[in-house]
Amino acid sequence: MKRKVTLKQIAKELDVSISTVSKSLKNSPEISEDTRLKVQAFAKLYNYKPNNIALSLKNKKTKTIGIIIPEIVHHFFATVISGIEQVANEQGYNVIVCLSDESFDKEVINLEMLANGSTDGFIMSLSKETQQKKDFHHLQEVINQGMPIVMFDRVANEILADKVIIDDLLAAYQAVNFLIEEGRKKIALITTVDYVSVGKLRTEGYIKALKDHNLPIDENIILKIEDIDNCSDVIEKLIAEQKIDSVFAVNELFAVVAIKEALKKGIKIPEELSVIAFTDGIISKFSTPTITTVSQNGVKMGRKAAEMLIERLEAEDEEEERYRTEVIETNLISRESTQT
Amino acid sequence: MKRKVTLKQIAKELDVSISTVSKSLKNSPEISEDTRLKVQAFAKLYNYKPNNIALSLKNKKTKTIGIIIPEIVHHFFATVISGIEQVANEQGYNVIVCLSDESFDKEVINLEMLANGSTDGFIMSLSKETQQKKDFHHLQEVINQGMPIVMFDRVANEILADKVIIDDLLAAYQAVNFLIEEGRKKIALITTVDYVSVGKLRTEGYIKALKDHNLPIDENIILKIEDIDNCSDVIEKLIAEQKIDSVFAVNELFAVVAIKEALKKGIKIPEELSVIAFTDGIISKFSTPTITTVSQNGVKMGRKAAEMLIERLEAEDEEEERYRTEVIETNLISRESTQT
DNA sequence: TTTCAACACGAAAACGTTTTCGGTTAGCCT
DNA sequence: AGGCTAACCGAAAACGTTTTCGTGTTGAAA
C-alpha cells in the first residue's frame, strides 16, 4: 500500500526544497530546466497529485457546490441534480448532496454543516416544513457570511437571492385553458396543501383560467391532498360523486391515481374524462394511457441554477448585489390522456 | 456581511493565545473557569464554528463519502443514494455524488478527482463502458492508496473489495419459476447486452430455470437489447411473430413497453400474456396493469454499503483485509401482470 | 527562606499547498 | 579587482485547526 506522495517527500528524496518542487511542477521559469525535468519525472513516477484539502485551505475555495433538496427519490429532483452536475463538471466543480427529507431541522443542520468551509455556495429547494414555518434565518445567515445561494422551484420570496423557477401560475393557467378549449366544463383540481408554494401557485392558475372563461369555481371538485400515500380514497370519492369531465393534477401521481380509479369505473379516457398533470416524469410516459403533462425541464433548471451560482462564485467584483430570478419555460406535452 | 470568525480572531480580540481559545472551547481542564467562560461566551456571540477544511487537513479525515454511479435519473440509483445518505447522516458523514454517465473516462476522472483528499472512501457502481472494457486499474490504484471502496450492483469480480449485490441469478431463476408454475411454456426473455454484469446473470438465471424444467431454450424469444431508447420496434416484432405466453424482462422499461405493444394487439394481460420485470420502481406500481416485479430494495443496498464503508473507515486496525460480499435478499412483488 | 507542585497559559509544530522575498553563485563589464 | 546582473534556489508565511510541551506564577510545605 503506497500512500499518496506529498511535495515534502519529493523534496526530501531529490534533496531540494519544497518550493522548488512546487515551482517545477508548475513550470515556473525560475527553475532550471535540469531540476524542472528531474522533479517532473519523479512526480510522474510516483503519480503525484496535489491534495485538494490543502489547496482548499490555501485558496479559500473548495470548488464544491452544496445541493440541499427535500428528497432524491423523486424524478424531478433527480433531473435537476443531473443538470447541476453537468455544468459543475464542465467547470471543474464537484457537488455534495444533502437531503432534508422535507424536515426543517435537517435542512438547517445540513446547511450549517456545509457552510463551515465545505462548499463555496449552495443550490437548494426548500423543504415543506420550512415553507410551512416560513423560517428562513438559516438561509439569511449563510448569505450574510458571503456564501451565494441559488434557490430553485420551491423558493422563498422573503429571501434575496438568485432564483430559478418556472411560471407555475402561467403553466397551470395554460394547462387548464387547454382543457377548456377541448370543451371541458367541469374541471377538477387535485392539488397539495397551500403552504407548498408551487402547489398554491398552480391552484391560482387553475382558478384564474376558470374565471377568465366565466366558469364557476366549485369547491367540491377541488381536492387539497396532504398525505400523498393515501390519496386514492379521496380521489375515488371525487370521481364517484361528482360529474367531472376532466382533471388537472399538480403532479403525476395524483393524475395516474385518478386515471386508475376512473378506468375501474369503466370511464373512458380521454373521451369521458380528460387528464392533464404537472411535472413530466417517468410515470406519464409509460402509464396507460400516457398522460398529457406540463413539462418542467428539471435538467434545464439545474443547469441554469449551476450557471448562476458559478458565475457569482467567480465574479471578481464581489459587491454586485443584483439578484436575478430566471424563469424556465414550460411546455405542454400532449399525450393520450387528452383528446386534441 | 460578517465573514466567518476564526480562532485567531477570537484570540486577538480577547488578548489570549490561539491555544487557549481552542482549549477553552473544548472544555479543557487546563484552562481556568474564568477565561473558559469568557471565551465560550464570545464564541457563541460571534457564532464560531470550526472550519471543516482545516479540520480535514489536520485530521487527515474528511468525513465525506464519494459516490460514483452511472446516472441519477434512474429510480434504482436514486434509492441507493437515499439509503447511503441515511446512514451517512446518522454517522456524521457527508456524501459527494459524481455521475459517470456510463462513460469510462468520466468514471476515471471523477474517481481520481475525489481520491486526492476530498473523500475518505467510495461507494460505486460501474459504468457500462467500464464493464465492457474490463479495465479496473483506476479502482485498484485508489485501493492501493489505502482508500476503501464498496461496490454495489454492478461490481467487478476482478477487484478485491467489499461488495453489496443481490443474487441476480437466483432472483431471475425464481421469477421464471413463478411463470413456469403459472403454467407458462413459451417464456420470452428481454435483456441487455451481455457485458452488463447484472444482465448476464439474470439471463443465466432464466436459462437455468428453463433447463431445470426441461423447457427448450429458444434463441428466437431471447432479445438482447443494446439501445434502450429504441426498443419498442424489436419488442413489437417479438410479440407479433412469436407465440409467447409470458415475458421476463430484466428491467421495468422493457416490461412496460412489452405490455403496451401487447395491449395494442388486443392481447389480454395477464390471461394471454404474463409479465414479470426486474427492478421494482415507479413504473411498475403505476402502469396499467401494474407489473409483477423482482424488488431490489435499493435503500437497503445503499444502507448496507454505507455501513460497510464506514465500518472500514473507522476500524482502528487498518490491516484487516477480509473483504465481504453482502447479498441483499430480493422478493417477488405480485401485481396485476401475472395471474397467481 | 527555599523548594516544589499545581495551575494557567503560550509557543510551536503539524497537516500540504502556494507564493513572496531574500540570498547565493556565476559571469560579465569596467 | 570591484561591482552589477542574471539565474537559480530556499526560507518562511499563510490558510485554520489541534495538541504537545514548555514556562511562568502562585501558594504551600519544609
XYZ file of C-alpha atoms (C1' of nucleotides) in Angstrom:
740
model
C 0.000 0.000 0.000
C 1.822 3.062 -1.250
C 0.282 6.109 0.358
C -0.077 9.316 -1.554
C 3.166 11.212 -2.062
C 3.496 14.845 -0.997
C 5.683 17.725 -2.077
C 7.688 17.341 1.078
C 8.527 13.744 0.327
C 9.565 14.529 -3.199
C 11.695 17.387 -1.939
C 13.427 15.189 0.569
C 14.004 12.421 -1.938
C 15.532 14.746 -4.532
C 17.323 16.855 -1.955
C 15.749 20.139 -2.968
C 13.351 22.430 -1.190
C 9.603 22.153 -1.193
C 9.330 25.439 -3.036
C 11.498 24.149 -5.815
C 9.324 21.121 -6.258
C 6.163 23.161 -6.316
C 7.571 25.597 -8.813
C 8.964 22.879 -11.012
C 5.607 21.208 -11.272
C 4.064 24.499 -12.231
C 6.714 25.039 -14.899
C 7.952 28.172 -13.281
C 10.749 29.869 -15.293
C 12.570 30.432 -12.035
C 13.694 26.834 -12.074
C 16.406 25.487 -14.359
C 15.387 23.017 -16.947
C 17.540 20.372 -15.335
C 15.834 20.327 -11.987
C 12.489 21.009 -13.513
C 12.558 17.900 -15.628
C 14.047 15.853 -12.860
C 11.263 16.821 -10.485
C 8.553 16.318 -13.053
C 9.829 12.893 -13.935
C 9.941 11.898 -10.299
C 6.475 13.275 -9.677
C 5.047 11.405 -12.596
C 6.721 8.228 -11.499
C 5.195 8.445 -8.071
C 1.917 9.689 -9.504
C 1.897 12.902 -7.551
C -1.406 14.741 -7.382
C -1.860 17.819 -5.232
C -4.009 17.382 -2.160
C -7.368 19.041 -2.647
C -7.905 19.762 1.002
C -4.655 21.637 1.315
C -5.488 23.584 -1.813
C -8.906 24.438 -0.495
C -7.470 25.705 2.723
C -4.922 27.820 0.960
C -7.163 29.201 -1.734
C -10.218 29.546 0.481
C -12.112 27.896 -2.307
C -13.355 24.353 -2.363
C -14.621 24.160 -5.904
C -17.589 22.357 -4.451
C -21.278 23.163 -4.683
C -23.685 22.130 -1.961
C -27.083 20.860 -3.041
C -29.861 20.617 -0.492
C -33.157 19.197 -1.654
C -36.158 17.595 0.036
C -35.609 14.148 -1.413
C -33.841 12.428 -4.208
C -36.300 9.633 -4.862
C -38.335 11.962 -6.957
C -37.725 12.157 -10.633
C -37.887 15.916 -10.867
C -35.201 16.483 -8.264
C -33.055 13.796 -9.800
C -33.168 15.564 -13.142
C -32.257 18.862 -11.510
C -29.238 17.280 -9.862
C -28.313 15.828 -13.193
C -28.403 19.278 -14.747
C -26.395 20.829 -11.958
C -23.835 18.103 -12.179
C -23.400 18.617 -15.899
C -22.305 22.213 -15.712
C -20.491 21.727 -12.418
C -18.448 19.081 -14.113
C -17.695 21.266 -17.093
C -16.425 23.996 -14.808
C -14.375 21.796 -12.545
C -16.740 21.775 -9.614
C -17.951 18.896 -7.512
C -21.358 18.598 -5.942
C -22.162 17.438 -2.487
C -25.737 16.400 -1.987
C -27.764 16.595 1.202
C -31.360 15.581 1.684
C -33.584 17.487 4.044
C -36.220 14.784 3.910
C -38.826 17.567 3.991
C -37.670 18.387 7.520
C -36.794 21.890 8.672
C -34.291 20.704 11.242
C -32.399 18.527 8.805
C -32.290 21.370 6.346
C -30.751 23.649 8.957
C -28.240 21.064 10.103
C -27.141 20.256 6.585
C -26.818 23.870 5.642
C -24.756 24.782 8.683
C -22.664 21.678 8.253
C -21.686 22.529 4.722
C -21.395 26.247 5.339
C -18.335 25.789 7.524
C -15.893 25.607 4.718
C -17.073 22.542 2.851
C -18.666 24.345 -0.062
C -18.379 27.628 -1.902
C -22.105 28.065 -2.363
C -25.482 26.386 -2.409
C -28.252 25.364 -4.703
C -31.378 24.413 -2.859
C -35.099 23.798 -2.855
C -36.947 24.275 0.409
C -38.453 21.511 2.491
C -42.179 21.508 3.066
C -41.677 22.151 6.738
C -39.544 25.187 6.033
C -42.169 26.582 3.728
C -44.800 25.975 6.347
C -42.844 27.607 9.170
C -41.674 30.423 6.958
C -38.466 30.451 8.941
C -35.537 31.295 6.726
C -32.978 32.578 9.206
C -30.576 29.791 8.335
C -30.522 30.890 4.728
C -30.108 34.521 5.644
C -27.217 33.716 7.941
C -25.351 31.821 5.274
C -25.931 34.608 2.801
C -24.695 37.152 5.326
C -21.480 35.219 5.622
C -20.925 35.848 1.970
C -21.908 32.475 0.555
C -24.121 32.711 -2.508
C -27.299 30.659 -2.626
C -29.382 29.865 -5.670
C -32.889 28.654 -4.930
C -34.978 26.672 -7.363
C -38.578 25.520 -7.653
C -39.603 25.882 -4.017
C -38.249 29.324 -3.320
C -38.848 31.961 -0.660
C -39.864 35.449 -1.683
C -38.588 36.680 1.660
C -35.008 35.841 0.768
C -32.920 37.961 -1.534
C -31.020 35.560 -3.706
C -30.769 34.250 -7.229
C -33.664 32.016 -8.134
C -34.664 29.624 -10.874
C -38.321 28.852 -11.188
C -40.985 28.073 -13.687
C -44.016 30.245 -14.023
C -46.250 27.863 -12.121
C -49.257 30.109 -12.335
C -48.996 30.629 -16.058
C -48.278 26.992 -16.790
C -51.279 25.890 -14.781
C -53.380 28.529 -16.488
C -52.359 27.244 -19.900
C -52.998 23.649 -18.969
C -56.482 24.403 -17.735
C -57.073 26.529 -20.812
C -56.179 23.523 -22.882
C -58.916 21.559 -21.175
C -61.417 24.344 -21.608
C -60.677 24.642 -25.304
C -61.191 20.920 -25.521
C -64.740 21.682 -24.436
C -64.488 20.636 -20.814
C -66.710 22.352 -18.302
C -66.313 20.551 -15.004
C -62.606 20.537 -14.428
C -61.475 19.037 -11.158
C -58.286 20.190 -9.471
C -56.174 17.801 -7.461
C -53.526 19.742 -5.604
C -51.462 19.853 -2.439
C -51.935 21.858 0.707
C -51.412 25.558 0.267
C -48.146 26.059 2.110
C -46.280 24.301 -0.650
C -45.503 27.343 -2.748
C -45.738 25.693 -6.134
C -48.989 23.967 -5.222
C -50.506 27.271 -4.291
C -49.405 28.979 -7.487
C -50.750 26.180 -9.625
C -54.052 26.417 -7.816
C -54.161 30.121 -8.548
C -53.539 29.461 -12.222
C -56.406 26.994 -12.265
C -58.744 29.488 -10.690
C -57.704 32.292 -12.983
C -58.329 30.167 -16.066
C -61.811 29.275 -14.892
C -62.630 32.868 -14.067
C -61.361 34.173 -17.373
C -63.757 31.816 -19.123
C -66.620 32.537 -16.785
C -66.683 29.041 -15.441
C -67.816 28.575 -11.844
C -65.323 27.763 -9.107
C -66.692 24.699 -7.386
C -65.007 23.859 -4.077
C -66.421 20.350 -4.294
C -64.184 19.460 -7.175
C -61.053 20.991 -5.686
C -59.073 18.429 -3.738
C -56.241 19.543 -1.461
C -54.288 16.458 -0.519
C -51.937 16.338 2.431
C -50.931 12.715 2.609
C -49.691 11.651 -0.762
C -49.564 7.984 0.168
C -53.233 7.554 0.899
C -54.727 9.702 -1.773
C -56.623 7.061 -3.695
C -59.666 7.008 -1.416
C -60.440 10.689 -1.680
C -59.754 10.687 -5.387
C -62.030 7.711 -5.873
C -64.710 9.550 -3.952
C -64.282 12.633 -6.117
C -64.743 10.659 -9.308
C -67.666 8.689 -7.944
C -69.655 11.563 -6.552
C -69.000 14.489 -8.857
C -69.805 14.502 -12.539
C -66.452 15.837 -13.697
C -65.288 15.719 -17.287
C -61.613 16.443 -16.732
C -58.853 16.568 -14.165
C -55.939 18.896 -13.678
C -53.456 17.385 -11.224
C -50.452 19.220 -9.805
C -48.287 16.136 -10.086
C -48.086 12.865 -11.953
C -49.034 10.757 -9.035
C -52.401 12.328 -8.455
C -53.082 12.065 -12.170
C -52.241 8.416 -12.505
C -54.298 7.525 -9.453
C -57.244 9.436 -10.884
C -56.890 7.590 -14.172
C -56.778 4.250 -12.439
C -59.876 4.977 -10.414
C -61.720 6.218 -13.488
C -60.795 3.152 -15.530
C -62.065 0.936 -12.724
C -65.443 2.550 -13.082
C -65.413 2.000 -16.825
C -64.961 5.667 -17.579
C -63.288 6.140 -20.942
C -60.150 8.255 -21.152
C -59.881 10.692 -22.788
C -63.400 10.575 -24.246
C -65.291 10.884 -20.977
C -62.510 12.148 -18.777
C -59.572 14.215 -19.889
C -56.483 14.402 -17.685
C -53.512 16.746 -17.517
C -50.735 16.538 -14.966
C -47.992 18.838 -13.857
C -44.403 17.531 -13.931
C -43.355 15.421 -16.868
C -41.783 12.310 -15.426
C -41.460 8.620 -15.937
C -44.996 7.784 -14.965
C -46.642 9.926 -17.593
C -44.568 8.454 -20.366
C -45.356 4.873 -19.516
C -48.748 4.763 -17.931
C -51.693 3.512 -19.938
C -52.921 5.773 -21.343
C -49.895 8.026 -21.449
C -50.545 11.322 -19.731
C -50.537 14.819 -21.125
C -48.242 16.878 -18.926
C -46.709 20.234 -18.245
C -43.004 19.646 -18.694
C -40.785 21.333 -16.113
C -37.463 20.507 -17.661
C -35.543 19.817 -14.494
C -32.271 19.419 -16.322
C -32.554 22.920 -17.664
C -33.408 24.294 -14.239
C -30.408 22.551 -12.754
C -28.101 23.782 -15.479
C -29.339 27.330 -15.114
C -29.014 27.273 -11.342
C -25.477 25.964 -11.553
C -24.530 28.548 -14.139
C -25.860 31.350 -11.998
C -24.099 30.093 -8.900
C -20.757 29.587 -10.577
C -20.967 32.955 -12.251
C -21.426 34.538 -8.878
C -18.650 32.480 -7.343
C -16.193 33.523 -9.969
C -17.186 37.162 -10.169
C -14.218 39.256 -9.144
C -16.366 42.149 -8.198
C -17.891 40.837 -5.008
C -20.378 43.540 -4.381
C -22.664 43.273 -7.347
C -25.826 42.626 -5.408
C -28.274 42.408 -8.266
C -30.160 39.198 -7.739
C -31.845 37.614 -10.693
C -34.847 35.354 -10.959
C -34.701 33.187 -14.011
C -37.927 31.729 -15.355
C -37.624 28.465 -17.231
C -40.265 27.997 -19.863
C -42.604 25.048 -19.637
C -44.388 23.306 -22.431
C -47.408 21.118 -22.663
C -46.655 17.618 -23.858
C -49.774 16.230 -25.425
C -50.350 12.521 -24.952
C -53.186 10.031 -24.837
C -54.995 11.300 -21.765
C -56.353 14.304 -23.637
C -58.156 14.477 -26.954
C -56.835 17.318 -29.055
C -21.552 40.881 5.608
C -19.811 39.442 8.632
C -17.392 36.806 7.475
C -16.824 33.673 9.470
C -14.802 34.177 12.632
C -11.677 32.131 13.327
C -9.809 31.092 16.425
C -7.148 33.619 15.641
C -9.600 36.486 15.585
C -11.171 35.455 18.858
C -7.723 35.136 20.385
C -6.743 38.596 19.252
C -9.964 40.123 20.422
C -9.722 38.617 23.899
C -5.994 39.046 24.089
C -5.201 35.406 24.717
C -3.432 32.816 22.609
C -4.996 30.658 19.954
C -4.293 27.584 22.008
C -6.208 28.990 24.924
C -9.210 29.649 22.755
C -9.129 26.187 21.251
C -8.792 24.539 24.623
C -11.494 26.664 26.169
C -13.966 25.660 23.514
C -13.132 22.036 24.104
C -13.631 22.483 27.839
C -10.081 21.540 28.607
C -9.396 21.462 32.398
C -6.132 23.215 31.669
C -7.973 26.479 31.351
C -9.371 28.435 34.289
C -13.091 28.725 34.517
C -12.852 32.463 34.106
C -11.232 32.510 30.721
C -13.074 29.410 29.640
C -16.459 31.001 30.117
C -15.289 34.257 28.683
C -14.088 32.590 25.514
C -17.164 30.426 25.180
C -19.448 33.392 25.541
C -17.538 35.316 22.930
C -17.512 32.372 20.574
C -21.220 31.873 20.919
C -21.850 35.543 20.347
C -19.909 35.509 17.128
C -21.329 32.133 16.182
C -17.980 30.455 15.880
C -17.918 27.135 14.077
C -14.690 25.338 13.333
C -13.631 25.286 9.705
C -14.155 21.855 8.223
C -11.384 22.146 5.706
C -8.808 22.942 8.337
C -10.049 20.048 10.416
C -9.864 17.715 7.451
C -6.318 18.732 6.756
C -5.276 18.255 10.329
C -7.106 15.015 10.984
C -6.482 13.555 7.558
C -10.134 12.673 7.548
C -12.840 14.413 5.600
C -15.875 12.633 6.978
C -17.070 12.526 3.406
C -18.064 9.592 1.258
C -17.716 9.676 -2.505
C -20.492 8.121 -4.560
C -19.891 7.382 -8.211
C -22.782 5.979 -10.194
C -23.692 5.776 -13.873
C -26.638 8.126 -13.622
C -29.007 9.556 -11.126
C -32.087 9.821 -13.299
C -32.824 6.219 -12.624
C -35.039 5.285 -9.756
C -32.910 2.433 -8.524
C -29.784 4.536 -8.169
C -31.745 7.306 -6.529
C -32.989 4.904 -3.883
C -29.486 3.638 -3.277
C -28.228 7.179 -2.747
C -31.102 7.751 -0.406
C -30.067 4.721 1.636
C -26.434 5.752 1.690
C -27.350 9.234 2.761
C -29.447 7.952 5.632
C -26.670 6.123 7.402
C -24.032 8.650 6.367
C -26.108 11.292 8.045
C -26.541 9.251 11.197
C -22.799 8.810 11.436
C -21.873 12.385 10.696
C -20.699 11.845 7.152
C -21.486 13.821 4.028
C -21.824 12.400 0.577
C -20.454 13.830 -2.601
C -22.051 12.489 -5.725
C -20.462 12.105 -9.125
C -22.071 10.725 -12.254
C -20.060 8.721 -14.720
C -22.804 8.960 -17.312
C -21.949 5.382 -18.298
C -18.580 6.641 -19.527
C -15.291 5.051 -18.561
C -13.347 8.274 -18.874
C -15.690 10.241 -16.667
C -15.584 7.493 -14.100
C -11.803 7.650 -14.020
C -11.699 11.423 -13.829
C -14.238 11.583 -11.037
C -12.514 8.890 -9.067
C -9.098 10.492 -9.329
C -10.551 13.884 -8.582
C -12.115 12.763 -5.349
C -9.278 10.479 -4.372
C -6.931 13.397 -3.820
C -8.086 14.164 -0.360
C -11.720 15.022 -0.934
C -13.189 11.826 0.426
C -12.312 9.086 2.862
C -13.714 6.308 0.725
C -16.019 5.371 -2.111
C -19.259 3.655 -2.868
C -19.709 2.959 -6.530
C -21.442 1.083 -9.290
C -19.565 0.619 -12.543
C -20.390 2.315 -15.795
C -21.354 0.168 -18.760
C -18.226 1.197 -20.590
C -16.049 0.150 -17.699
C -17.724 -3.218 -17.571
C -17.254 -3.603 -21.287
C -13.584 -2.642 -21.258
C -12.927 -4.632 -18.122
C -10.366 -2.024 -17.192
C -10.296 -1.504 -13.459
C -6.851 -0.039 -12.907
C -8.327 3.183 -11.541
C -10.115 1.288 -8.818
C -7.064 -0.760 -7.985
C -4.930 2.340 -7.732
C -7.267 4.021 -5.300
C -7.458 0.877 -3.209
C -3.675 0.620 -3.199
C -3.501 4.087 -1.772
C -5.437 2.840 1.187
C -8.876 4.187 0.353
C -11.650 1.683 0.896
C -14.169 1.118 -1.876
C -17.523 -0.578 -1.589
C -19.039 -1.662 -4.881
C -22.709 -2.317 -5.387
C -24.934 -3.843 -8.047
C -22.573 -3.576 -10.996
C -19.454 -4.984 -9.413
C -16.191 -6.385 -10.733
C -15.081 -9.832 -9.666
C -11.540 -8.874 -10.560
C -11.378 -6.303 -7.781
C -10.887 -7.243 -4.162
C -13.204 -5.036 -2.190
C -16.363 -5.067 -0.150
C -19.431 -5.567 -2.271
C -23.187 -5.350 -1.938
C -25.197 -7.197 -4.516
C -28.369 -9.096 -4.979
C -28.321 -12.663 -6.192
C -29.295 -11.754 -9.703
C -29.096 -15.310 -10.951
C -31.260 -16.711 -8.179
C -33.790 -13.899 -8.364
C -34.177 -14.370 -12.104
C -34.440 -18.093 -11.593
C -37.247 -17.646 -9.099
C -39.072 -15.163 -11.289
C -39.000 -17.522 -14.264
C -40.016 -20.370 -11.993
C -43.010 -18.325 -10.986
C -44.032 -18.095 -14.617
C -43.485 -21.797 -15.169
C -45.582 -22.702 -12.182
C -48.263 -20.471 -13.572
C -48.294 -22.878 -16.480
C -46.374 -20.808 -18.989
C -44.354 -22.665 -21.613
C -43.056 -20.063 -24.057
C -41.334 -17.549 -21.863
C -39.612 -14.723 -23.689
C -36.565 -13.025 -22.203
C -35.919 -9.354 -22.824
C -32.473 -8.494 -21.581
C -29.475 -6.255 -22.152
C -26.228 -6.977 -23.892
C -24.022 -9.416 -22.055
C -21.283 -7.133 -20.833
C -23.613 -5.595 -18.304
C -22.883 -7.935 -15.436
C -26.330 -7.998 -13.934
C -27.957 -8.529 -17.324
C -25.774 -11.520 -17.924
C -26.518 -13.055 -14.544
C -30.236 -12.599 -14.982
C -30.027 -14.267 -18.366
C -28.233 -17.190 -16.781
C -30.964 -17.486 -14.177
C -33.561 -17.556 -16.917
C -31.761 -20.321 -18.776
C -31.211 -22.350 -15.655
C -34.894 -22.223 -14.765
C -35.896 -23.405 -18.212
C -33.360 -26.211 -18.178
C -34.385 -27.391 -14.749
C -37.914 -27.771 -16.015
C -36.880 -29.338 -19.278
C -38.157 -26.460 -21.314
C -36.370 -25.686 -24.573
C -34.102 -22.687 -24.897
C -35.334 -20.818 -27.939
C -32.982 -18.132 -29.180
C -35.829 -16.568 -31.133
C -37.568 -15.454 -27.989
C -34.441 -14.102 -26.310
C -33.980 -10.432 -27.028
C -30.701 -8.717 -26.204
C -31.273 -5.002 -26.437
C -28.476 -2.502 -26.770
C -30.280 0.752 -27.344
C -32.814 1.232 -24.634
C -34.418 4.219 -26.338
C -35.499 2.443 -29.466
C -36.537 -0.867 -28.081
C -40.202 -0.793 -28.975
C -39.751 -1.946 -32.575
C -37.907 -5.135 -31.781
C -40.224 -5.885 -28.896
C -43.243 -5.347 -31.100
C -41.751 -7.735 -33.620
C -41.149 -10.336 -30.937
C -44.738 -10.229 -29.802
C -46.096 -10.265 -33.340
C -44.053 -13.110 -34.699
C -43.571 -15.492 -31.814
C -46.383 -17.179 -29.981
C -45.154 -16.397 -26.483
C -47.293 -16.715 -23.403
C -45.143 -14.740 -20.995
C -42.294 -12.285 -20.715
C -39.448 -11.957 -18.282
C -37.809 -8.552 -18.631
C -34.597 -7.517 -16.894
C -35.942 -4.065 -16.185
C -39.197 -2.207 -15.873
C -38.843 -0.356 -19.107
C -38.663 -3.408 -21.301
C -41.646 -4.827 -19.450
C -43.853 -1.805 -19.815
C -43.051 -1.500 -23.495
C -43.902 -5.157 -23.990
C -47.189 -4.658 -22.207
C -48.049 -1.656 -24.315
C -47.307 -3.494 -27.536
C -49.331 -6.490 -26.417
C -52.327 -4.397 -25.449
C -52.217 -2.704 -28.841
C -52.697 -6.108 -30.443
C -55.597 -6.869 -28.146
C -53.654 -9.453 -26.186
C -55.096 -9.810 -22.705
C -52.790 -9.392 -19.735
C -52.317 -11.469 -17.698
C -54.653 -14.069 -19.216
C -52.873 -14.462 -22.542
C -49.554 -12.896 -21.657
C -47.986 -12.877 -18.247
C -45.230 -10.372 -17.486
C -42.584 -10.133 -14.787
C -39.954 -7.422 -14.592
C -36.759 -6.987 -12.673
C -36.343 -3.833 -10.557
C -39.316 -2.610 -8.603
C -39.689 1.049 -9.429
C -42.218 3.728 -10.056
C -43.334 2.408 -13.409
C -44.423 -0.986 -12.167
C -46.520 0.471 -9.390
C -48.447 2.812 -11.630
C -48.629 1.264 -15.049
C -51.858 -0.320 -16.175
C -51.872 -3.145 -15.397
C -49.446 -2.892 -12.525
C -46.436 -5.095 -13.047
C -45.203 -8.030 -11.014
C -41.574 -7.356 -10.192
C -38.456 -8.567 -8.502
C -37.791 -5.965 -5.825
C -34.173 -4.943 -5.422
C -34.587 -2.749 -2.379
C -32.131 -0.038 -3.312
C -32.453 1.723 0.014
C -31.314 -1.395 1.798
C -28.394 -1.810 -0.588
C -27.362 1.765 -0.012
C -27.630 1.461 3.733
C -25.622 -1.723 3.768
C -22.932 -0.284 1.531
C -22.608 2.798 3.706
C -22.447 0.712 6.849
C -19.695 -1.434 5.417
C -17.690 1.545 4.239
C -17.950 3.468 7.481
C -17.102 0.401 9.485
C -13.924 0.031 7.486
C -13.136 3.732 7.744
C -13.422 3.691 11.485
C -11.640 0.403 12.069
C -8.552 1.122 14.125
C -6.852 -1.998 12.946
C -6.019 -0.987 9.408
C -4.828 -4.294 8.109
C -7.886 -6.463 8.376
C -8.095 -7.369 4.749
C -11.101 -9.641 4.843
C -13.417 -8.372 2.172
C -17.069 -9.240 2.434
C -19.731 -9.578 -0.203
C -23.140 -8.908 1.205
C -26.148 -10.312 -0.629
C -29.374 -8.384 -0.235
C -32.422 -10.566 -0.486
C -34.951 -9.871 -3.217
C -38.606 -10.617 -3.189
C -41.211 -11.049 -5.831
C -43.956 -8.471 -5.651
C -47.029 -9.935 -7.241
C -49.248 -7.499 -9.124
C -51.731 -7.466 -11.949
C -49.454 -8.519 -14.799
C -49.355 -12.103 -13.567
C -52.176 -14.408 -12.599
C -51.383 -16.270 -9.402
C 13.772 31.392 53.109
C 13.971 27.796 49.929
C 11.725 24.222 47.188
C 8.221 22.040 44.834
C 3.726 21.133 42.919
C -0.244 22.819 40.922
C -2.208 25.835 37.940
C -2.825 28.701 33.863
C -1.416 29.815 29.715
C 1.545 30.344 25.343
C 4.812 28.815 21.644
C 5.302 25.906 18.102
C 4.735 22.026 15.203
C 1.888 19.604 12.203
C -1.370 18.758 8.093
C 0.041 20.113 2.320
C -0.054 23.730 -0.506
C 1.454 28.355 -2.974
C 3.949 32.456 -3.270
C 6.784 36.298 -1.945
C 11.012 37.678 -0.863
C 15.690 37.196 0.018
C 20.106 35.072 -0.792
C 23.916 32.811 -3.207
C 26.584 31.923 -7.129
C 28.476 32.757 -11.538
C 29.541 35.523 -15.255
C 30.344 39.833 -17.263
C 31.764 44.633 -17.713
C 34.591 48.408 -16.381
C 39.701 43.782 -8.609
C 35.300 45.555 -7.735
C 30.620 45.765 -8.819
C 26.451 44.558 -11.215
C 23.002 41.492 -13.137
C 21.002 37.393 -14.138
C 19.850 32.779 -12.958
C 18.610 29.642 -9.629
C 17.040 28.182 -5.408
C 15.403 28.151 -0.335
C 13.167 30.120 3.868
C 9.086 31.412 5.605
C 4.472 32.899 5.891
C -0.147 31.896 5.132
C -4.731 29.182 5.301
C -7.361 27.276 10.484
C -7.067 23.756 13.391
C -5.324 20.568 17.473
C -2.029 19.095 20.684
C 2.331 18.577 22.932
C 5.474 20.604 25.552
C 7.420 24.280 27.918
C 7.259 28.279 31.077
C 5.972 31.471 34.397
C 3.383 32.392 38.575
C 1.406 31.269 42.801
C 0.796 29.115 47.035
C 2.018 25.967 50.434
C 5.145 22.791 52.651
C 9.720 22.122 54.669
